[in-house]
Structure formats: C-alpha cells, structure tokens
PDB file of C-alpha atoms in Angstrom:
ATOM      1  CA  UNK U   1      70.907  38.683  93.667  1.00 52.00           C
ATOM      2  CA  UNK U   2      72.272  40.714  91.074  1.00 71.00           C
ATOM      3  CA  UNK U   3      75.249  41.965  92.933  1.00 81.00           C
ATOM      4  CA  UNK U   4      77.603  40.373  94.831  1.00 88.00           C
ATOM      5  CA  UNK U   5      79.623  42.710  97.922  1.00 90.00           C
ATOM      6  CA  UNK U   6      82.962  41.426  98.941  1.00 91.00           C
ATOM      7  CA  UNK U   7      85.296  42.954 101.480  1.00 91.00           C
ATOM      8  CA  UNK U   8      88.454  43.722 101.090  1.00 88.00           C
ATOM      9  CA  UNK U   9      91.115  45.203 101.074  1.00 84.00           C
ATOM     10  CA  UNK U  10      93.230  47.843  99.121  1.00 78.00           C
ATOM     11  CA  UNK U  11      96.760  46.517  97.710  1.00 77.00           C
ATOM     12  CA  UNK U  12      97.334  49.474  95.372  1.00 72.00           C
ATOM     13  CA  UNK U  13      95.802  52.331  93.188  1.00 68.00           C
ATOM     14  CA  UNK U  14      96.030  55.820  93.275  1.00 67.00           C
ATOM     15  CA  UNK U  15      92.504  56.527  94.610  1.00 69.00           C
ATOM     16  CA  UNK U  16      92.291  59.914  97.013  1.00 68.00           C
ATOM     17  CA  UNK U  17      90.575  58.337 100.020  1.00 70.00           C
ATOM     18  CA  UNK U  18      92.521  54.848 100.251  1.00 74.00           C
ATOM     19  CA  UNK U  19      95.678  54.155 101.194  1.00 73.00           C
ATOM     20  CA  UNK U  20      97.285  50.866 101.035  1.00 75.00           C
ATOM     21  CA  UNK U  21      95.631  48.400 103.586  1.00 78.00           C
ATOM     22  CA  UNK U  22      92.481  50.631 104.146  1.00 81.00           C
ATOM     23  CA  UNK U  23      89.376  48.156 104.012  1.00 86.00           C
ATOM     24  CA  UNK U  24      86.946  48.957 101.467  1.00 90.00           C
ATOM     25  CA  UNK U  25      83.645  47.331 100.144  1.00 93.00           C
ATOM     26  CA  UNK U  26      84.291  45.489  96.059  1.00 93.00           C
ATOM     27  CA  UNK U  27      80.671  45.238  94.561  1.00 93.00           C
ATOM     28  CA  UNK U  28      80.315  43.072  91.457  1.00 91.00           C
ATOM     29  CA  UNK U  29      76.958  42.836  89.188  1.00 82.00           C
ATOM     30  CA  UNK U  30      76.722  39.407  88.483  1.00 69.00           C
ATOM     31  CA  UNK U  31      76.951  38.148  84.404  1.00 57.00           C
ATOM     32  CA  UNK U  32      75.346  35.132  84.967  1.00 54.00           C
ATOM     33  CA  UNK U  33      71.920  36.548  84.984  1.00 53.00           C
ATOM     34  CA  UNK U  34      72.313  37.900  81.723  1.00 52.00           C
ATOM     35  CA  UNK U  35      71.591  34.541  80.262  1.00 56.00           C
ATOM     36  CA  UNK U  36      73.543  33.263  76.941  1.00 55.00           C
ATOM     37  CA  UNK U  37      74.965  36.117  75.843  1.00 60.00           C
ATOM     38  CA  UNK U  38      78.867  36.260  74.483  1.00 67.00           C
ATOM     39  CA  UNK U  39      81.884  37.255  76.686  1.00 76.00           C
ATOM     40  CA  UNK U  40      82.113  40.776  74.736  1.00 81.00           C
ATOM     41  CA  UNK U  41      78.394  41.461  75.590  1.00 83.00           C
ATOM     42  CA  UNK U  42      78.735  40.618  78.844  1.00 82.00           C
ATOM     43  CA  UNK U  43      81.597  42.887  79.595  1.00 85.00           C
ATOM     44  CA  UNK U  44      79.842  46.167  78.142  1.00 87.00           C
ATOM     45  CA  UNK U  45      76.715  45.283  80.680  1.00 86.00           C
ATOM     46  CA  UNK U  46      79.123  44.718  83.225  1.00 87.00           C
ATOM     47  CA  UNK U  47      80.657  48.278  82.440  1.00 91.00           C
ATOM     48  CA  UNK U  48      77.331  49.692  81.970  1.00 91.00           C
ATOM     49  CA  UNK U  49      75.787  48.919  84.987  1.00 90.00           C
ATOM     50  CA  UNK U  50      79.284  49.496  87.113  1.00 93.00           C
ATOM     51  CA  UNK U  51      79.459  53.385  85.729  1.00 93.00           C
ATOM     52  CA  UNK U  52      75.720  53.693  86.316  1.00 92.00           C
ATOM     53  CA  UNK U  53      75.898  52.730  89.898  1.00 93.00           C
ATOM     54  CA  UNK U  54      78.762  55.102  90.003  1.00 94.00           C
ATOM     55  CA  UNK U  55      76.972  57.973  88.231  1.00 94.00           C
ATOM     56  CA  UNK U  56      73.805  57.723  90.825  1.00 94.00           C
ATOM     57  CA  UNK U  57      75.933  57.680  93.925  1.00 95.00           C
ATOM     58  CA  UNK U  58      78.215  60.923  93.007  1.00 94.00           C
ATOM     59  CA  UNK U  59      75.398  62.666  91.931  1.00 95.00           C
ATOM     60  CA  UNK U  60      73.648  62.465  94.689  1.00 95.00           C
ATOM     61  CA  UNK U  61      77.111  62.822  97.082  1.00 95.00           C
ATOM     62  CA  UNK U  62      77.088  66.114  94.811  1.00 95.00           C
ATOM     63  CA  UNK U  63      73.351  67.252  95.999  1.00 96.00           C
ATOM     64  CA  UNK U  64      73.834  66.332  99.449  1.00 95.00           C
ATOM     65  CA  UNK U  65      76.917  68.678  99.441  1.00 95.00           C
ATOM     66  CA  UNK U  66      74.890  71.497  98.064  1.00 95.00           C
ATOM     67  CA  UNK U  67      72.354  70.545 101.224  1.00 95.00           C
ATOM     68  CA  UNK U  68      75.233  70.342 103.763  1.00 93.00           C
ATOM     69  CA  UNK U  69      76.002  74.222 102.694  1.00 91.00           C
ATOM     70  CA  UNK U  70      72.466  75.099 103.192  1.00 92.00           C
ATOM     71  CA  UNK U  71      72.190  72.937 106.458  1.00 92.00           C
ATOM     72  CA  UNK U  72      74.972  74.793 107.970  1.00 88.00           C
ATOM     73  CA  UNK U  73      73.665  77.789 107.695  1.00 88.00           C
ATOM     74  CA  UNK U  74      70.558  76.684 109.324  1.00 87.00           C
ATOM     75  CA  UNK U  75      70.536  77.552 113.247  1.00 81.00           C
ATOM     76  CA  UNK U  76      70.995  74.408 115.540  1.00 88.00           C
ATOM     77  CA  UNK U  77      70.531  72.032 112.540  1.00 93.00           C
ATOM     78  CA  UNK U  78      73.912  70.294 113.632  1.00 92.00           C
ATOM     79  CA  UNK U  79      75.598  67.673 111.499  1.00 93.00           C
ATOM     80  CA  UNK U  80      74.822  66.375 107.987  1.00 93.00           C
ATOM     81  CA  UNK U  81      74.933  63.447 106.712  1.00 93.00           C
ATOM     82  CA  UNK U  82      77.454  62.671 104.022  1.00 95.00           C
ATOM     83  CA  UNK U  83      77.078  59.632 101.016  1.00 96.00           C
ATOM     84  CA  UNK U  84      80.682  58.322 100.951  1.00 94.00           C
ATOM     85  CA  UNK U  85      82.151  58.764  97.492  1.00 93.00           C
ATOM     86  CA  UNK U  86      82.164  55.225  95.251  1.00 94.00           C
ATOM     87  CA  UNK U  87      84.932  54.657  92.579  1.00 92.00           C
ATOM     88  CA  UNK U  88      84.954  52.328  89.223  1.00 92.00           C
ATOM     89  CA  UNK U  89      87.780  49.747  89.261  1.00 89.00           C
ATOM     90  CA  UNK U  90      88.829  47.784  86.400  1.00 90.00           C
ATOM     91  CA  UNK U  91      90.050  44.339  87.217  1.00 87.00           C
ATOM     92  CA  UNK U  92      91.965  43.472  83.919  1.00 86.00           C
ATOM     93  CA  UNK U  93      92.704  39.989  84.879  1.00 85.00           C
ATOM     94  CA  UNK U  94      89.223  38.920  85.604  1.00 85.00           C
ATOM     95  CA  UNK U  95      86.440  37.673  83.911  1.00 82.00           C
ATOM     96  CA  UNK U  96      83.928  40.236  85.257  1.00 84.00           C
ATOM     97  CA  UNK U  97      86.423  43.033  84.815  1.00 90.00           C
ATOM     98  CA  UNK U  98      84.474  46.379  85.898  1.00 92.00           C
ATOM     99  CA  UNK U  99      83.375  46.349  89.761  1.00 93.00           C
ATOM    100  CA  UNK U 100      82.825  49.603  91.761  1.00 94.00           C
ATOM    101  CA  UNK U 101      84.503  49.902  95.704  1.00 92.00           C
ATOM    102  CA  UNK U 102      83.941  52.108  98.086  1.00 93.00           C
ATOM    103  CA  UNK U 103      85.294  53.007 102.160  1.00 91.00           C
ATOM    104  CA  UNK U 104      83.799  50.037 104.376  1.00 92.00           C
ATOM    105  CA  UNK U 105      80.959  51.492 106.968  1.00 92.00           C
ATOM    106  CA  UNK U 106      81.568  49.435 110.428  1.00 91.00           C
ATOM    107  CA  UNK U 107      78.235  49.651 112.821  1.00 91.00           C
ATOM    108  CA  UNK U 108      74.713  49.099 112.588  1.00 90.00           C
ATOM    109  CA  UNK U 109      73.479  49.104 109.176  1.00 89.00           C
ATOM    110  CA  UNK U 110      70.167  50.990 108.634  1.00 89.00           C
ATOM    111  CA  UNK U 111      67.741  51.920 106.049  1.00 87.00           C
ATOM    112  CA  UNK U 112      66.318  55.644 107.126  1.00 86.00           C
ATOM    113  CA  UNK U 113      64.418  56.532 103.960  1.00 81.00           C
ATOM    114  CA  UNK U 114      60.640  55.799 101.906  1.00 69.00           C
ATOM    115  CA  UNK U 115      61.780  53.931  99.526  1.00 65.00           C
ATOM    116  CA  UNK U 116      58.350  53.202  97.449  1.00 58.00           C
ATOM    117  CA  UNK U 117      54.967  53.189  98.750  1.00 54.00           C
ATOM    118  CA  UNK U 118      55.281  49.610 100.361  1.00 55.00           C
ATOM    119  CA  UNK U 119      58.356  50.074 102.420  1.00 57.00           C
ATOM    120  CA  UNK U 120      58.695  52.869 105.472  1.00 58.00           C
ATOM    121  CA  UNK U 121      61.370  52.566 107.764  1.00 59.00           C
ATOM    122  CA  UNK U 122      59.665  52.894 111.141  1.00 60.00           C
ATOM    123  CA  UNK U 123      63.538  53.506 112.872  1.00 57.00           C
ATOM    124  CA  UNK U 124      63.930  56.524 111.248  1.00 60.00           C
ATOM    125  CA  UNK U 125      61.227  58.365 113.029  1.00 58.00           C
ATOM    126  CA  UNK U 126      62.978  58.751 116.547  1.00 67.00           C
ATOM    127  CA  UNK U 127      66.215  58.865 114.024  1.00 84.00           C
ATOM    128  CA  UNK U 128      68.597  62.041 113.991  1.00 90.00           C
ATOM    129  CA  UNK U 129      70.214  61.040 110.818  1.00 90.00           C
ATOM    130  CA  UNK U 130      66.782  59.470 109.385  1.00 88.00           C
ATOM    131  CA  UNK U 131      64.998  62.460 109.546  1.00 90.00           C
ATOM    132  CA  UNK U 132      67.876  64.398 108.414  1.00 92.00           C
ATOM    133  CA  UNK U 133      68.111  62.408 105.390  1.00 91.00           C
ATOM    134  CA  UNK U 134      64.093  62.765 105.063  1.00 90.00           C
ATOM    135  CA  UNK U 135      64.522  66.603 104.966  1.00 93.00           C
ATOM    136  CA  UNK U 136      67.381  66.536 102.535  1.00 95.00           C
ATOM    137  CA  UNK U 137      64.635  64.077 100.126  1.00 94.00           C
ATOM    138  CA  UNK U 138      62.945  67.150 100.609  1.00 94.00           C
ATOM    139  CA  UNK U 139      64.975  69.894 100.107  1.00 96.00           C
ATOM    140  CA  UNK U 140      66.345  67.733  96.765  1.00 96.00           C
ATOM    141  CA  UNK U 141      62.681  67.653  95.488  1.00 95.00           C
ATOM    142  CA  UNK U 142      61.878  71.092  96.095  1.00 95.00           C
ATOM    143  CA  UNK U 143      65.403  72.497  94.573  1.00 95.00           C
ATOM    144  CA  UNK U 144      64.466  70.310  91.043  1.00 95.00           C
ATOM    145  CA  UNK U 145      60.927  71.018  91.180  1.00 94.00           C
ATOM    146  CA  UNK U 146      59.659  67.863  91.927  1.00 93.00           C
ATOM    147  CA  UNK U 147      61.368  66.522  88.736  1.00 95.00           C
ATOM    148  CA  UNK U 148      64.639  64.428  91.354  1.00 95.00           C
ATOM    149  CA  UNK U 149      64.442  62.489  94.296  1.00 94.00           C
ATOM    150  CA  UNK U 150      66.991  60.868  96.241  1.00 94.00           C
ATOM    151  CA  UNK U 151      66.025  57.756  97.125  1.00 91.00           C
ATOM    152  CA  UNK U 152      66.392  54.416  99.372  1.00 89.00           C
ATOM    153  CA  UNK U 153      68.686  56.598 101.659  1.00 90.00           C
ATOM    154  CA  UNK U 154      70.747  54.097 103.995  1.00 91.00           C
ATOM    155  CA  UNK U 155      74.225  53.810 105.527  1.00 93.00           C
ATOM    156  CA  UNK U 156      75.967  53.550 109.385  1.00 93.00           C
ATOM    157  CA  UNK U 157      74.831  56.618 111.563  1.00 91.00           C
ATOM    158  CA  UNK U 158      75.309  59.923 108.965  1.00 93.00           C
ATOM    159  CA  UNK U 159      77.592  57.766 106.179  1.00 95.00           C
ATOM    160  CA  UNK U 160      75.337  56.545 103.731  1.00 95.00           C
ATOM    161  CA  UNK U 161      75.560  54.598 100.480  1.00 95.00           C
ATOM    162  CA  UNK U 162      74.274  52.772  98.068  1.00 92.00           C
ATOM    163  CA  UNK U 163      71.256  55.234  97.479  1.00 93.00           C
ATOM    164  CA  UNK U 164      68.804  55.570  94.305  1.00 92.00           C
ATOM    165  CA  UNK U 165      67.865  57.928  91.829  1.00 94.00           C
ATOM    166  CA  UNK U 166      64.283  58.833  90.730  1.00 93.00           C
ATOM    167  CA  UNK U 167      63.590  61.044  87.927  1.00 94.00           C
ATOM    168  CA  UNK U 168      60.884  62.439  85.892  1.00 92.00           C
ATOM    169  CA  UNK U 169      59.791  60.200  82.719  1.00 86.00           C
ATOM    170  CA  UNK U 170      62.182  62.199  80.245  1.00 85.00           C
ATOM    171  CA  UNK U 171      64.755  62.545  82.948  1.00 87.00           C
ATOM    172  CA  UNK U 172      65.914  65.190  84.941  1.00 89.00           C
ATOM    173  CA  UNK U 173      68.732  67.561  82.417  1.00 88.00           C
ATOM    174  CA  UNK U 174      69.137  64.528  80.747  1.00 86.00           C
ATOM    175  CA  UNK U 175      70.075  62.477  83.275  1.00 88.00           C
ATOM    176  CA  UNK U 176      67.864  59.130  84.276  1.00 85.00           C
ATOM    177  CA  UNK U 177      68.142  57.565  87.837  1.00 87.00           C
ATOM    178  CA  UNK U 178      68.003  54.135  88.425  1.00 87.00           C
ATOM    179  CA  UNK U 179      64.076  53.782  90.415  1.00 89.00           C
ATOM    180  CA  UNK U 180      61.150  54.330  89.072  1.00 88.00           C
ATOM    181  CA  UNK U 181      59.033  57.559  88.706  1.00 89.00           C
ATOM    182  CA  UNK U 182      56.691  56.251  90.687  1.00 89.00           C
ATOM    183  CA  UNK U 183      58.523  56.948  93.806  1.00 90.00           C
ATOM    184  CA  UNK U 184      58.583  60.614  93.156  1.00 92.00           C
ATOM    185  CA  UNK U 185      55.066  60.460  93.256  1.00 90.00           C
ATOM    186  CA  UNK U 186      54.634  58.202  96.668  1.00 89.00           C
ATOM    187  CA  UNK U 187      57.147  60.647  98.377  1.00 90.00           C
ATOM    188  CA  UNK U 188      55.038  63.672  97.806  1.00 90.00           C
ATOM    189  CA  UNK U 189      52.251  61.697  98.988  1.00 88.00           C
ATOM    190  CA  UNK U 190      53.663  60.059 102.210  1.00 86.00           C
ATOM    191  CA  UNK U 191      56.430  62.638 103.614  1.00 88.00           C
ATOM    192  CA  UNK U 192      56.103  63.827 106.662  1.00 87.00           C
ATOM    193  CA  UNK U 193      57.824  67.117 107.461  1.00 90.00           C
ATOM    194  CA  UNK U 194      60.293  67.036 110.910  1.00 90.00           C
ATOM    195  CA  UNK U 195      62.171  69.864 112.752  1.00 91.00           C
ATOM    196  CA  UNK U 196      65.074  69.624 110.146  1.00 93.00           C
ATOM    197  CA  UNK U 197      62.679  70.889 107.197  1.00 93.00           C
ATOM    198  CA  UNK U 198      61.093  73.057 109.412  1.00 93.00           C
ATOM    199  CA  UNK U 199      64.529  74.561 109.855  1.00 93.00           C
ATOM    200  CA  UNK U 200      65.489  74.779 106.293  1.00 93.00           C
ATOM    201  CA  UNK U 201      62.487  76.617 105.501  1.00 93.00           C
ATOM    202  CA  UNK U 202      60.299  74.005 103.894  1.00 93.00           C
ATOM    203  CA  UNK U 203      56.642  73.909 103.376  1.00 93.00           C
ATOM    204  CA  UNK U 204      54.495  70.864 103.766  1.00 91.00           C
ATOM    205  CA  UNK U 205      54.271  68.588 100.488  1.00 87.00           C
ATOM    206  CA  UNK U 206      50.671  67.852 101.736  1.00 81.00           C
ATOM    207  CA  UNK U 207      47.761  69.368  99.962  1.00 75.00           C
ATOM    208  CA  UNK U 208      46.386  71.739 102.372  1.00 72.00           C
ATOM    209  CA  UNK U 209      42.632  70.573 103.575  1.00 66.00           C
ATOM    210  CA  UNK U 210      39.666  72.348 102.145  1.00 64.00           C
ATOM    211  CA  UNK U 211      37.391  74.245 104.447  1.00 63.00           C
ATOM    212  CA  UNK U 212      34.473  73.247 104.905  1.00 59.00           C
ATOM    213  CA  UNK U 213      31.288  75.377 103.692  1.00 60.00           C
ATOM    214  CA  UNK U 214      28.187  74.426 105.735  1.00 59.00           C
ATOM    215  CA  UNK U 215      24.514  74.904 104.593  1.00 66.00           C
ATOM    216  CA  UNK U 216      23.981  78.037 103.488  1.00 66.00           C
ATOM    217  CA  UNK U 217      21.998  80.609 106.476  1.00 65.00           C
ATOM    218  CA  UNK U 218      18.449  81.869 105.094  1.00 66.00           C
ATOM    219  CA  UNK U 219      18.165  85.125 104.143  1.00 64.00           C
ATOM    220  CA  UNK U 220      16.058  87.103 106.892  1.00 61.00           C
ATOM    221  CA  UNK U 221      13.315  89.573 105.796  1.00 60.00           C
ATOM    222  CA  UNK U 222      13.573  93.287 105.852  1.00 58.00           C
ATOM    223  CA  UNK U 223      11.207  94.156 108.203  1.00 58.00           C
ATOM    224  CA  UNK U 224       8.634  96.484 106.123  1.00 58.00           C
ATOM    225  CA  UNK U 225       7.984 100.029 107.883  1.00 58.00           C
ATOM    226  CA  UNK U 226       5.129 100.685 109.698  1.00 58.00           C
ATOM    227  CA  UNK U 227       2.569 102.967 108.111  1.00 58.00           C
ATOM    228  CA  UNK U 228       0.916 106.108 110.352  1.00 59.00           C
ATOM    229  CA  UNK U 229      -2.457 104.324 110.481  1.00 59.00           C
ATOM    230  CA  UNK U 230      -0.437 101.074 112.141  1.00 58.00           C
ATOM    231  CA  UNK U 231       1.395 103.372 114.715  1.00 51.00           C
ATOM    232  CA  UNK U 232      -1.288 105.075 115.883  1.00 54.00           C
ATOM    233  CA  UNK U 233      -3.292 101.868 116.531  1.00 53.00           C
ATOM    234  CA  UNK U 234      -0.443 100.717 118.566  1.00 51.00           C
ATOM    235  CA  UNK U 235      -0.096 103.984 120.631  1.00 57.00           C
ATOM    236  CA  UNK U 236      -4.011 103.303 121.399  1.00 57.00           C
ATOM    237  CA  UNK U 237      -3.842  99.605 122.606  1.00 54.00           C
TER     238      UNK U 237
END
C-alpha cells in the first residue's frame, strides 16, 4: 500500500531505452501515509524514497552485469538474467512530483527468489531463470563476503525488477539496502545450491556435517612372553 504502479505511456523525455509511445511502468510512493506532515516535507520523502528505489535497482542491475560476464564464461550456463534499468522522473506539475518508471514486462509475473525465512517460492525449483537468479544470490554473497545480498528477485521469464537490497548492519562501502539484515542470515541458512552454482564454481553455504566418533575400542593387552619353564611344559603335554 505504499506505492501505487500505473501504466503508461511515454509522451516525451530524453531517456536511452524509451522512445515516444513505448509503454512503461510509473510507480508513485504514496504521501498520504506520511500522516500530517507539510507539503515541503512531503516532497523530500517523496524524493527520498523515489532515488532510493532507484539506487537499489541499478546497483544491483550493476552486480548482475558483473555475474552475466562471469556466467558467460561458464560452459553451457546459457542465458542470464538481466534487472531492467529504472529511471527517476520529476513530474513538476504534480503534487507528488518525484515517481520512478521503468520498460513494462508483458507475461507471467513471478517471484523466483527467498525472500526472508517465511516466504520460498516453490516455482522456482523446476525454474531456469529461478535458479539462475538463486546462483547469482550466491555468487553476489560470496563476491562481498557475505556482507550483500540481492534480494526478493522477481520479474517475466529472465527480466526482473523491483528487487531488494540486504546489507550488513553498518552497510556494505557505505551503502544500506532497503531489507533487513536478517535476510542475509536466512539465505545462508536456507540456499540450496543448483547446476548453475555448481557451474560457476561455488561451494555449498551449508555447514559441512560433523563425523561422527563412536565409542572408543578397548585397548587389547600385549600378550606377555612365555618364560622357558612355560614352554617346556607345553612341549610335554
């Protein structure tokens, strides 16, 4: 509820993907919810929270081109997915002037990724692009040391969009997502390593089982050697 998603379409602008006419997605955090606050206040949320959303999605389009390099390289890995680029807007004449738009994904609309401990996406299992998108969680986690994880991965076949950010408590470089830590923490523990990490190299997140050490075997007796006197009363029986 704190976001409204409009379509529409493109009139003008000098964005590089759009053209005139292309139909794109307008998404608009909603003011109201910031209770009585004054107009001025409520435009520097509204600009705060538009750049933000902006800021998460590139950086992790920036990752996931850094994993399409690596995936490429990878025998029979195939194709990547891609998070579609998202641009700010500034509506001038309009009272919630700052809204973010981005290329409109036609098709079946699909959530592939963990997204905290409560939520797993059974459909990605069987899923090319889910488990592709699983493997690139983590390749991204291994790559920051466990410190950044992509997160809530979802989108039409291998577009995706509107994904999260996890960090590390004091951020990752200096740069805070927008989900909790905790989720770093319930990805380590519930991944599940496919073919496609595998294939990039990756080793299990999974704390390798202890062996087990059974009860200890007694100690046998060195057998004490036989003095003359015993031998020769064996030779004689």
């Amino acid at each position: 509820m704190h976001r409204k998603a409009f379509r529409t379409t493109l009139r003008e602008g000098n964005l590089p993907s759009f053209n005139p006419g292309h139909p794109c997605v307008l998404k608009v955090h909603n003011a109201i919810s910031y209770g009585t606050k004054n107009n001025e206040e409520l435009v520097q949320k509204n600009y705060s929270l538009a750049v933000e959303e902006c800021h998460v999605q590139n950086t992790a389009r920036e990752y996931i081109k850094a994993y399409n390099s690596v995936a490429k390289s990878a025998e029979s890995f195939g194709e990547v997915p891609e998070i579609i680029p998202i641009y700010l807007v500034h509506r001038t004449s309009n009272d919630i002037p700052y809204a973010t738009l981005e290329k409109e994904l036609l098709g079946d609309f699909v959530k592939y990724s963990v997204k905290d401990g409560k939520e797993i996406n059974l459909m990605r299992r069987d899923s090319e692009a889910g488990q592709k998108c699983c493997a690139f969680q983590h390749w991204v986690y291994t790559q920051t040391d466990g410190n950044l994880l992509v997160t809530d991965m979802q989108g039409v076949g291998m577009k995706l969009t509107d994904v999260g950010i996890a960090t590390c408590k004091k951020g990752y470089k200096g740069f805070r997502g927008n989900c909790a830590t905790s989720f770093i923490d319930q990805f380590k523990a519930l991944h599940q390593c496919n073919r496609y990490c595998e294939l990039l190299g990756l080793t299990s997140l999974q704390p390798k089982p202890k062996r087990t050490v059974g009860p200890p075997k007694p100690k046998t007796q060195p057998a004490r050697p036989r003095s003359e006197r015993q031998i020769l009363i064996a030779q004689k029986l």
